[in-house]
Short mmCIF file of C-alpha atoms in Angstrom, two decimals:
data_model
loop_
_atom_site.label_atom_id
_atom_site.label_comp_id
_atom_site.label_asym_id
_atom_site.label_seq_id
_atom_site.Cartn_x
_atom_site.Cartn_y
_atom_site.Cartn_z
CA MET A 277 -2.69 -8.95 -17.28
CA ILE A 278 -4.15 -11.88 -16.48
CA SER A 279 -7.65 -12.94 -17.85
CA LYS A 280 -10.69 -14.16 -16.05
CA GLU A 281 -10.61 -17.03 -18.90
CA GLN A 282 -7.72 -17.89 -17.21
CA VAL A 283 -8.35 -17.80 -13.71
CA GLU A 284 -11.36 -19.60 -15.01
CA HIS A 285 -10.33 -23.07 -16.56
CA ARG A 286 -7.57 -23.05 -13.78
CA TYR A 287 -10.39 -23.53 -11.11
CA LYS A 288 -12.00 -25.60 -13.07
CA THR A 289 -8.61 -27.94 -13.76
CA LEU A 290 -7.86 -27.80 -9.74
CA PHE A 291 -11.16 -28.45 -8.17
CA GLY A 292 -13.11 -29.92 -11.66
CA THR A 293 -15.85 -27.57 -11.00
CA GLU A 294 -17.09 -23.69 -11.99
CA PRO A 295 -16.19 -21.18 -10.02
CA SER A 296 -19.35 -19.43 -8.88
CA HIS A 297 -17.60 -15.99 -8.48
CA ILE A 298 -14.10 -14.40 -9.48
CA VAL A 299 -12.84 -10.95 -8.13
CA ARG A 300 -10.08 -8.85 -9.37
CA SER A 301 -8.64 -6.13 -6.00
CA PRO A 302 -5.61 -4.57 -7.04
CA GLY A 303 -2.20 -3.56 -5.49
CA ARG A 304 -2.04 0.24 -4.81
CA ILE A 305 0.98 2.87 -4.36
CA ASN A 306 0.69 5.80 -2.75
CA ILE A 307 1.38 9.49 -4.44
CA ILE A 308 2.08 11.36 -1.09
CA GLY A 309 1.48 10.80 2.79
CA GLU A 310 4.37 8.66 4.41
CA HIS A 311 4.51 7.96 7.80
CA THR A 312 1.04 9.83 8.63
CA ASP A 313 -0.58 6.53 8.49
CA TYR A 314 -0.09 5.58 12.19
CA ASN A 315 0.36 9.05 13.26
CA GLU A 316 -3.89 9.95 12.20
CA GLY A 317 -3.04 11.95 9.92
CA PHE A 318 -3.60 11.63 5.33
CA VAL A 319 -2.08 9.82 2.49
CA LEU A 320 -2.66 9.88 -1.39
CA PRO A 321 -3.04 6.24 -2.76
CA THR A 322 -5.03 4.85 -6.06
CA ALA A 323 -4.69 1.37 -7.29
CA ILE A 324 -3.03 0.33 -10.23
CA ASP A 325 -3.92 -1.93 -12.87
CA LYS A 326 -1.56 -4.86 -11.20
CA ALA A 327 -4.65 -7.01 -8.69
CA ILE A 328 -4.86 -10.26 -6.83
CA TYR A 329 -7.37 -12.83 -8.93
CA VAL A 330 -9.48 -14.76 -6.60
CA ALA A 331 -12.45 -17.68 -7.47
CA VAL A 332 -14.38 -19.09 -5.65
CA GLY A 333 -17.29 -21.82 -5.07
CA ARG A 334 -19.09 -23.24 -2.13
CA ARG A 335 -18.05 -26.79 -1.27
CA GLU A 336 -20.77 -29.35 0.23
CA ASP A 337 -18.55 -30.18 3.73
CA ASN A 338 -17.27 -27.60 5.66
CA GLN A 339 -13.97 -28.17 4.29
CA ILE A 340 -11.66 -24.98 3.26
CA ARG A 341 -9.25 -26.41 -0.08
CA LEU A 342 -7.03 -23.10 -1.74
CA TYR A 343 -4.85 -22.98 -4.45
CA ALA A 344 -1.88 -20.32 -5.01
CA GLU A 345 -0.72 -20.56 -8.33
CA ASP A 346 2.81 -18.76 -7.53
CA PHE A 347 3.36 -21.50 -5.68
CA ARG A 348 1.65 -24.13 -7.17
CA ALA A 349 0.09 -25.61 -3.73
CA TYR A 350 -2.42 -26.01 -2.03
CA PHE A 351 -3.88 -25.78 1.84
CA ASP A 352 -6.94 -28.06 3.65
CA VAL A 353 -8.29 -26.93 6.39
CA ALA A 354 -11.54 -27.58 8.20
CA ILE A 355 -13.12 -23.96 8.78
CA ASP A 356 -13.52 -24.93 12.71
CA ASP A 357 -9.77 -25.74 12.44
CA ILE A 358 -8.54 -22.77 11.38
CA GLN A 359 -5.93 -20.57 13.02
CA PRO A 360 -2.52 -19.13 11.81
CA VAL A 361 0.16 -21.00 10.12
CA ASP A 362 3.86 -21.36 9.61
CA LEU A 363 2.72 -21.83 5.56
CA GLY A 364 2.66 -18.04 4.92
CA TRP A 365 -0.16 -17.39 2.13
CA PRO A 366 -2.63 -19.22 3.54
CA ASN A 367 -3.00 -16.69 6.59
CA TYR A 368 -4.06 -13.75 4.65
CA ILE A 369 -7.19 -15.73 3.18
CA LEU A 370 -7.41 -18.22 7.07
CA GLY A 371 -7.56 -14.40 8.57
CA VAL A 372 -10.33 -12.87 6.54
CA VAL A 373 -12.26 -15.97 7.54
CA HIS A 374 -11.35 -15.77 11.32
CA GLN A 375 -12.95 -12.24 11.14
CA LEU A 376 -15.82 -12.73 9.34
CA ARG A 377 -17.00 -15.43 11.74
CA LEU A 378 -16.03 -12.82 14.61
CA ARG A 379 -18.62 -11.03 12.91
CA GLY A 380 -21.18 -13.91 13.30
CA ALA A 381 -20.90 -14.49 9.93
CA GLN A 382 -22.31 -18.02 8.54
CA LEU A 383 -19.80 -19.96 6.59
CA GLY A 384 -19.66 -22.51 4.73
CA GLY A 385 -17.45 -24.70 3.03
CA PHE A 386 -15.50 -23.49 0.16
CA ASN A 387 -12.57 -23.31 -2.93
CA LEU A 388 -10.62 -21.06 -3.74
CA TYR A 389 -8.32 -19.80 -6.31
CA VAL A 390 -5.53 -17.26 -6.43
CA ASP A 391 -3.32 -15.97 -9.00
CA GLY A 392 -1.70 -12.34 -9.51
CA ASP A 393 0.59 -9.88 -11.14
CA VAL A 394 0.61 -7.95 -8.67
CA PRO A 395 5.08 -8.22 -8.10
CA LEU A 396 5.99 -8.93 -4.64
CA GLY A 397 8.03 -7.70 -2.31
CA ALA A 398 8.07 -3.99 -4.37
CA GLY A 399 5.68 -2.56 -1.54
CA LEU A 400 2.67 -2.64 -3.68
CA SER A 401 0.83 -4.43 -1.21
CA SER A 402 0.00 -7.54 -2.98
CA SER A 403 -0.58 -9.03 0.93
CA ALA A 404 -4.08 -6.62 1.58
CA ALA A 405 -5.61 -6.65 -2.54
CA LEU A 406 -5.01 -11.15 -1.44
CA GLU A 407 -6.71 -10.52 1.97
CA CYS A 408 -9.68 -7.64 -0.05
CA ALA A 409 -10.30 -9.99 -3.06
CA ALA A 410 -10.98 -12.69 -0.63
CA GLY A 411 -12.87 -10.75 1.89
CA TYR A 412 -15.09 -9.61 -1.31
CA ALA A 413 -15.19 -13.08 -3.23
CA LEU A 414 -16.26 -14.27 0.40
CA ASN A 415 -18.99 -12.05 1.00
CA VAL A 416 -20.47 -12.49 -2.51
CA LEU A 417 -20.35 -15.67 -1.96
CA PHE A 418 -22.29 -16.39 1.29
CA ASP A 419 -24.53 -13.46 0.69
CA LEU A 420 -23.00 -11.39 3.28
CA GLN A 421 -24.29 -7.88 2.56
CA LEU A 422 -21.10 -6.45 4.28
CA GLY A 423 -20.20 -3.23 2.42
CA ARG A 424 -16.37 -1.78 0.58
CA VAL A 425 -15.36 0.00 3.96
CA ASP A 426 -15.86 -3.44 5.99
CA ILE A 427 -14.71 -5.48 3.31
CA ALA A 428 -10.75 -3.09 4.06
CA LYS A 429 -11.16 -3.41 7.69
CA ILE A 430 -11.37 -7.14 7.96
CA GLY A 431 -8.69 -7.01 5.22
CA GLN A 432 -6.64 -4.50 8.03
CA LEU A 433 -7.90 -7.23 11.37
CA ALA A 434 -6.39 -10.11 8.88
CA GLU A 435 -3.21 -8.68 8.88
CA HIS A 436 -2.84 -7.73 12.49
CA THR A 437 -4.16 -10.78 13.61
CA TYR A 438 -2.93 -13.72 11.20
CA ALA A 439 -0.14 -12.39 9.10
CA GLY A 440 1.55 -10.58 12.43
CA VAL A 441 1.40 -7.53 10.91
CA ASN A 442 0.54 -4.06 12.71
CA CYS A 443 -0.30 -2.04 9.20
CA GLY A 444 -2.46 0.41 9.33
CA ILE A 445 -6.07 0.93 6.80
CA MET A 446 -4.09 2.77 3.66
CA ASP A 447 -3.17 -0.46 1.40
CA GLN A 448 -6.24 -2.34 2.42
CA PHE A 449 -8.67 1.25 1.70
CA ALA A 450 -6.91 1.71 -1.44
CA SER A 451 -7.39 -1.74 -2.44
CA VAL A 452 -11.19 -2.01 -1.77
CA MET A 453 -12.10 2.20 -2.91
CA SER A 454 -9.95 3.18 -5.90
CA LYS A 455 -11.75 5.35 -8.72
CA ALA A 456 -9.44 5.17 -12.13
CA GLY A 457 -8.41 8.46 -13.10
CA HIS A 458 -8.90 9.32 -9.16
CA VAL A 459 -6.41 9.26 -5.13
CA VAL A 460 -8.41 9.04 -2.41
CA LYS A 461 -7.65 11.56 -0.12
CA LEU A 462 -7.83 8.91 3.15
CA ASP A 463 -7.88 10.51 6.45
CA CYS A 464 -6.73 7.92 8.36
CA ARG A 465 -8.33 9.73 11.86
CA ASP A 466 -12.06 8.57 10.88
CA LEU A 467 -11.55 6.88 7.56
CA SER A 468 -13.35 10.17 5.84
CA PHE A 469 -12.30 10.27 1.84
CA SER A 470 -12.77 12.38 -0.80
CA TYR A 471 -11.60 11.65 -4.77
CA LYS A 472 -9.14 14.30 -6.25
CA PRO A 473 -8.40 13.98 -9.38
CA LEU A 474 -5.65 12.16 -11.00
CA ALA A 475 -5.56 13.85 -14.85
CA LEU A 476 -2.34 13.31 -15.53
CA GLY A 477 -2.34 14.03 -19.68
CA ASP A 478 1.08 13.33 -20.85
CA TYR A 479 3.07 11.70 -17.73
CA ALA A 480 2.88 8.80 -16.41
CA ILE A 481 3.71 7.19 -13.37
CA LEU A 482 6.83 5.43 -13.16
CA LEU A 483 8.27 2.59 -10.56
CA LEU A 484 11.81 2.06 -9.96
CA ASN A 485 12.12 -0.80 -7.85
CA THR A 486 15.62 -1.23 -6.06
CA ASN A 487 15.69 -4.36 -5.48
CA VAL A 488 16.47 -4.24 -1.64
CA LYS A 489 15.14 -4.63 1.74
CA HIS A 490 17.31 -3.08 3.74
CA SER A 491 17.24 -5.59 7.69
CA LEU A 492 16.97 -1.70 8.94
CA ALA A 493 13.63 -1.68 8.58
CA SER A 494 11.77 -2.37 10.91
CA SER A 495 13.51 -1.83 14.41
CA ALA A 496 13.17 1.78 12.60
CA TYR A 497 9.63 1.83 12.31
CA ASN A 498 9.35 0.66 15.79
CA ASP A 499 12.10 3.38 16.63
CA ARG A 500 10.16 6.33 14.37
CA ARG A 501 6.17 4.86 16.02
CA ALA A 502 8.12 5.17 19.59
CA ALA A 503 9.26 9.25 18.44
CA CYS A 504 5.94 10.36 17.52
CA GLU A 505 4.16 9.33 20.44
CA ALA A 506 6.86 10.66 23.10
CA GLY A 507 7.00 13.99 20.64
CA VAL A 508 2.73 13.49 21.49
CA LYS A 509 3.03 12.82 24.72
CA LEU A 510 5.12 16.50 25.94
CA VAL A 511 3.20 18.65 23.88
CA GLN A 512 0.21 16.74 25.45
CA GLN A 513 2.01 18.21 28.90
CA HIS A 514 0.98 21.87 27.63
CA ASN A 515 -1.98 21.15 25.37
CA ALA A 516 -4.55 18.42 26.44
CA ALA A 517 -6.82 18.48 23.54
CA VAL A 518 -4.14 17.04 21.25
CA ASN A 519 -4.41 13.14 20.49
CA SER A 520 -1.53 12.65 18.00
CA LEU A 521 1.00 14.45 15.54
CA ARG A 522 -2.56 15.36 13.75
CA ASP A 523 -3.89 18.30 16.20
CA VAL A 524 0.13 19.29 16.65
CA THR A 525 1.64 23.01 14.23
CA VAL A 526 5.61 22.96 14.02
CA GLU A 527 4.75 26.04 16.35
CA MET A 528 3.71 23.39 19.32
CA LEU A 529 6.95 21.56 18.56
CA ASP A 530 9.19 24.77 18.45
CA ASN A 531 8.15 25.16 21.92
CA TRP A 532 8.01 22.28 24.03
CA VAL A 533 9.61 19.94 21.87
CA LYS A 534 12.50 21.09 20.47
CA PRO A 535 14.17 22.86 23.51
CA ILE A 536 13.95 18.80 25.34
CA ASP A 537 14.60 16.44 22.04
CA THR A 538 16.08 17.37 19.24
CA ASP A 539 15.56 14.48 16.86
CA ILE A 540 11.74 13.48 18.22
CA TYR A 541 11.44 17.17 17.29
CA THR A 542 12.99 17.02 13.69
CA LYS A 543 10.95 13.69 13.52
CA CYS A 544 7.74 15.37 14.79
CA ARG A 545 7.67 17.94 12.43
CA PHE A 546 8.42 15.77 9.54
CA VAL A 547 5.05 14.23 10.18
CA VAL A 548 3.29 17.51 10.38
CA GLU A 549 5.67 18.63 7.48
CA GLU A 550 4.19 15.93 5.33
CA ASN A 551 0.56 16.21 6.27
CA GLU A 552 0.75 20.06 4.42
CA ARG A 553 2.85 18.73 1.47
CA LEU A 554 -0.03 16.41 1.36
CA ASP A 555 -2.75 19.28 1.13
CA ARG A 556 -0.15 21.02 -1.08
CA ALA A 557 -0.27 18.08 -3.23
CA CYS A 558 -4.18 18.13 -3.74
CA LYS A 559 -4.57 21.52 -4.18
CA ALA A 560 -2.39 20.81 -7.01
CA LEU A 561 -4.31 18.04 -8.69
CA GLU A 562 -7.46 20.10 -7.94
CA GLU A 563 -5.63 23.15 -10.34
CA GLY A 564 -4.21 20.32 -12.69
CA ASP A 565 -0.91 21.46 -12.29
CA LEU A 566 1.65 18.26 -12.34
CA ASP A 567 4.43 20.69 -11.91
CA GLU A 568 3.74 21.87 -8.42
CA LEU A 569 2.92 17.86 -7.53
CA GLY A 570 6.75 16.94 -8.54
CA GLU A 571 8.08 19.43 -6.47
CA GLN A 572 6.21 18.55 -3.58
CA MET A 573 7.26 14.59 -4.34
CA PHE A 574 10.15 16.23 -4.46
CA GLN A 575 10.18 17.85 -0.92
CA ALA A 576 9.03 14.79 0.96
CA HIS A 577 11.45 12.99 -0.28
CA GLU A 578 13.52 15.38 1.13
CA GLY A 579 12.27 15.00 4.26
CA LEU A 580 11.95 11.24 4.66
CA SER A 581 15.75 10.53 3.62
CA LYS A 582 17.07 13.10 5.90
CA ALA A 583 14.29 14.09 8.53
CA TYR A 584 13.12 11.38 9.18
CA GLU A 585 15.83 8.69 8.66
CA VAL A 586 13.91 6.11 6.70
CA SER A 587 15.83 6.63 2.71
CA CYS A 588 18.55 4.25 2.04
CA ALA A 589 22.04 5.38 -0.40
CA GLU A 590 19.42 3.08 -3.64
CA LEU A 591 16.83 5.19 -2.73
CA ASP A 592 18.55 8.26 -2.37
CA PHE A 593 20.86 8.02 -5.86
CA LEU A 594 17.44 7.11 -7.91
CA VAL A 595 15.82 10.10 -7.13
CA ASP A 596 19.25 12.20 -7.34
CA TYR A 597 19.60 10.77 -10.64
CA VAL A 598 15.86 11.62 -12.38
CA LYS A 599 16.90 15.69 -11.08
CA GLN A 600 19.01 16.06 -14.16
CA PHE A 601 15.54 15.47 -17.03
CA PRO A 602 13.34 17.99 -17.24
CA GLU A 603 10.64 15.41 -18.48
CA VAL A 604 10.89 14.11 -14.72
CA LEU A 605 8.83 15.56 -12.55
CA GLY A 606 8.75 14.61 -9.12
CA ALA A 607 9.68 11.60 -7.45
CA ARG A 608 10.26 9.81 -4.03
CA MET A 609 10.72 6.47 -1.87
CA MET A 610 7.39 5.27 -1.52
CA GLY A 611 6.56 3.03 1.62
CA GLY A 612 7.89 2.22 4.77
CA GLY A 613 11.39 2.81 3.54
CA PHE A 614 15.00 1.15 3.37
CA GLY A 615 14.63 -0.35 -0.15
CA GLY A 616 11.41 -0.47 -2.07
CA CYS A 617 10.59 1.16 -5.01
CA THR A 618 10.52 5.47 -5.73
CA ILE A 619 7.82 7.03 -7.45
CA ASN A 620 8.26 8.87 -10.61
CA LEU A 621 6.39 11.19 -12.30
CA VAL A 622 7.92 10.89 -15.74
CA LYS A 623 6.32 12.45 -18.92
CA THR A 624 5.40 9.41 -20.82
CA SER A 625 7.43 9.12 -23.95
CA PHE A 626 10.56 9.11 -21.79
CA GLN A 627 9.41 6.35 -19.63
CA ASP A 628 11.41 4.14 -22.06
CA LEU A 629 14.55 6.16 -22.22
CA LEU A 630 14.88 7.02 -18.81
CA ILE A 631 14.69 3.18 -17.90
CA GLU A 632 17.53 2.51 -20.82
CA ARG A 633 19.69 4.78 -19.31
CA ILE A 634 18.89 4.52 -15.18
CA THR A 635 19.46 0.89 -15.27
CA PRO A 636 23.06 0.51 -16.05
CA VAL A 637 23.93 2.98 -14.09
CA TYR A 638 22.33 2.05 -10.87
CA LYS A 639 23.85 -1.87 -11.98
CA GLU A 640 27.27 -0.04 -11.92
CA LYS A 641 26.27 1.57 -8.79
CA PHE A 642 25.23 -1.12 -6.32
CA GLY A 643 25.63 -4.57 -8.59
CA LEU A 644 21.73 -5.05 -8.63
CA GLU A 645 19.33 -4.74 -11.03
CA LEU A 646 16.65 -2.00 -11.22
CA THR A 647 12.96 -3.76 -12.04
CA ALA A 648 11.20 -0.41 -14.13
CA ILE A 649 7.09 -0.86 -13.06
CA LYS A 650 4.52 1.02 -15.02
CA VAL A 651 1.18 1.38 -13.33
CA ILE A 652 -1.76 3.08 -14.10
CA PRO A 653 -4.06 4.19 -11.52
CA SER A 654 -7.50 2.49 -11.50
CA ASP A 655 -10.13 1.31 -10.07
CA GLY A 656 -10.83 -0.86 -6.87
CA THR A 657 -11.70 -3.86 -6.00
CA ALA A 658 -14.54 -5.44 -8.82
CA LEU A 659 -16.44 -8.67 -9.79
CA LEU A 660 -15.37 -9.89 -12.86
#
């Protein structure tokens, strides 16, 4: 955990003045609902107790001066000269500035310091957390009167335009809007949302990071999107009211897609069923039925691995391995696939023993270190 005092002290050392504001914006997990976002479906994320911290203060001139603790690096640019840069990290902040100015925000020069404890490359959305922290900090610094949903949308557009990643809204939305002890049921079609209780009792959420990212990831993602769009087009020939897989039933797929292309059928069916699993997971949370929640997680992994084909040997191994322990109620791969983490619903008292057992077995099988990350569902973006 990074303290406010730590951030304040570093800002003062680097910029010679006190920061006006310090903002904390968290990373996120997704309990269930994978590859549903770009099909106008539902997702079930929540923020975690790992975050990006941003300290800001105004300058007398029109310079933007950034410092990233992770890279021990400064970046300077005049506010009128901002554009995407080859150096990766400034883009997440500059992209936010760009979006704010497109909306007519009157910004001046500022200093901004960034640090964080979201594990990088684990699929916990450190980039979205940085965008939202920067957006929130500039909102208060320049009194822009933006709402939280606006900040999430600005973060998403910053990622599209400056970081060059065509992401959905889930990561930014979860970072800004989460509430401790709850998950957010987010409708990716119209951004309506509700909070569902996440009362874990004797259980905890444990992430196991494979520490792999297979090169298949981006091409496979594009292929899956294309398959989903192709399935929708086939259904639309018979039903003009359908806009996305959100509107499609398994019966429609059976009638109009399966006879034409079994691969497109299988991929589309996964998305339709994943939305149904998410509904069952929400019902389980409302009833405090963690066994049922865990069962939906295991089923989701099966679908992601066999039907949607976005898993990999490392992820499948981790999910299969934990099934032998009654203390693990559910597990699945989390995120786009082909690497990253599994999310596990584990008896709190069993976490350390599970880590102790699974780490050497994973290392022996794949020659890789396994990183265990304990996370606690937490509140979204806030001023410290």
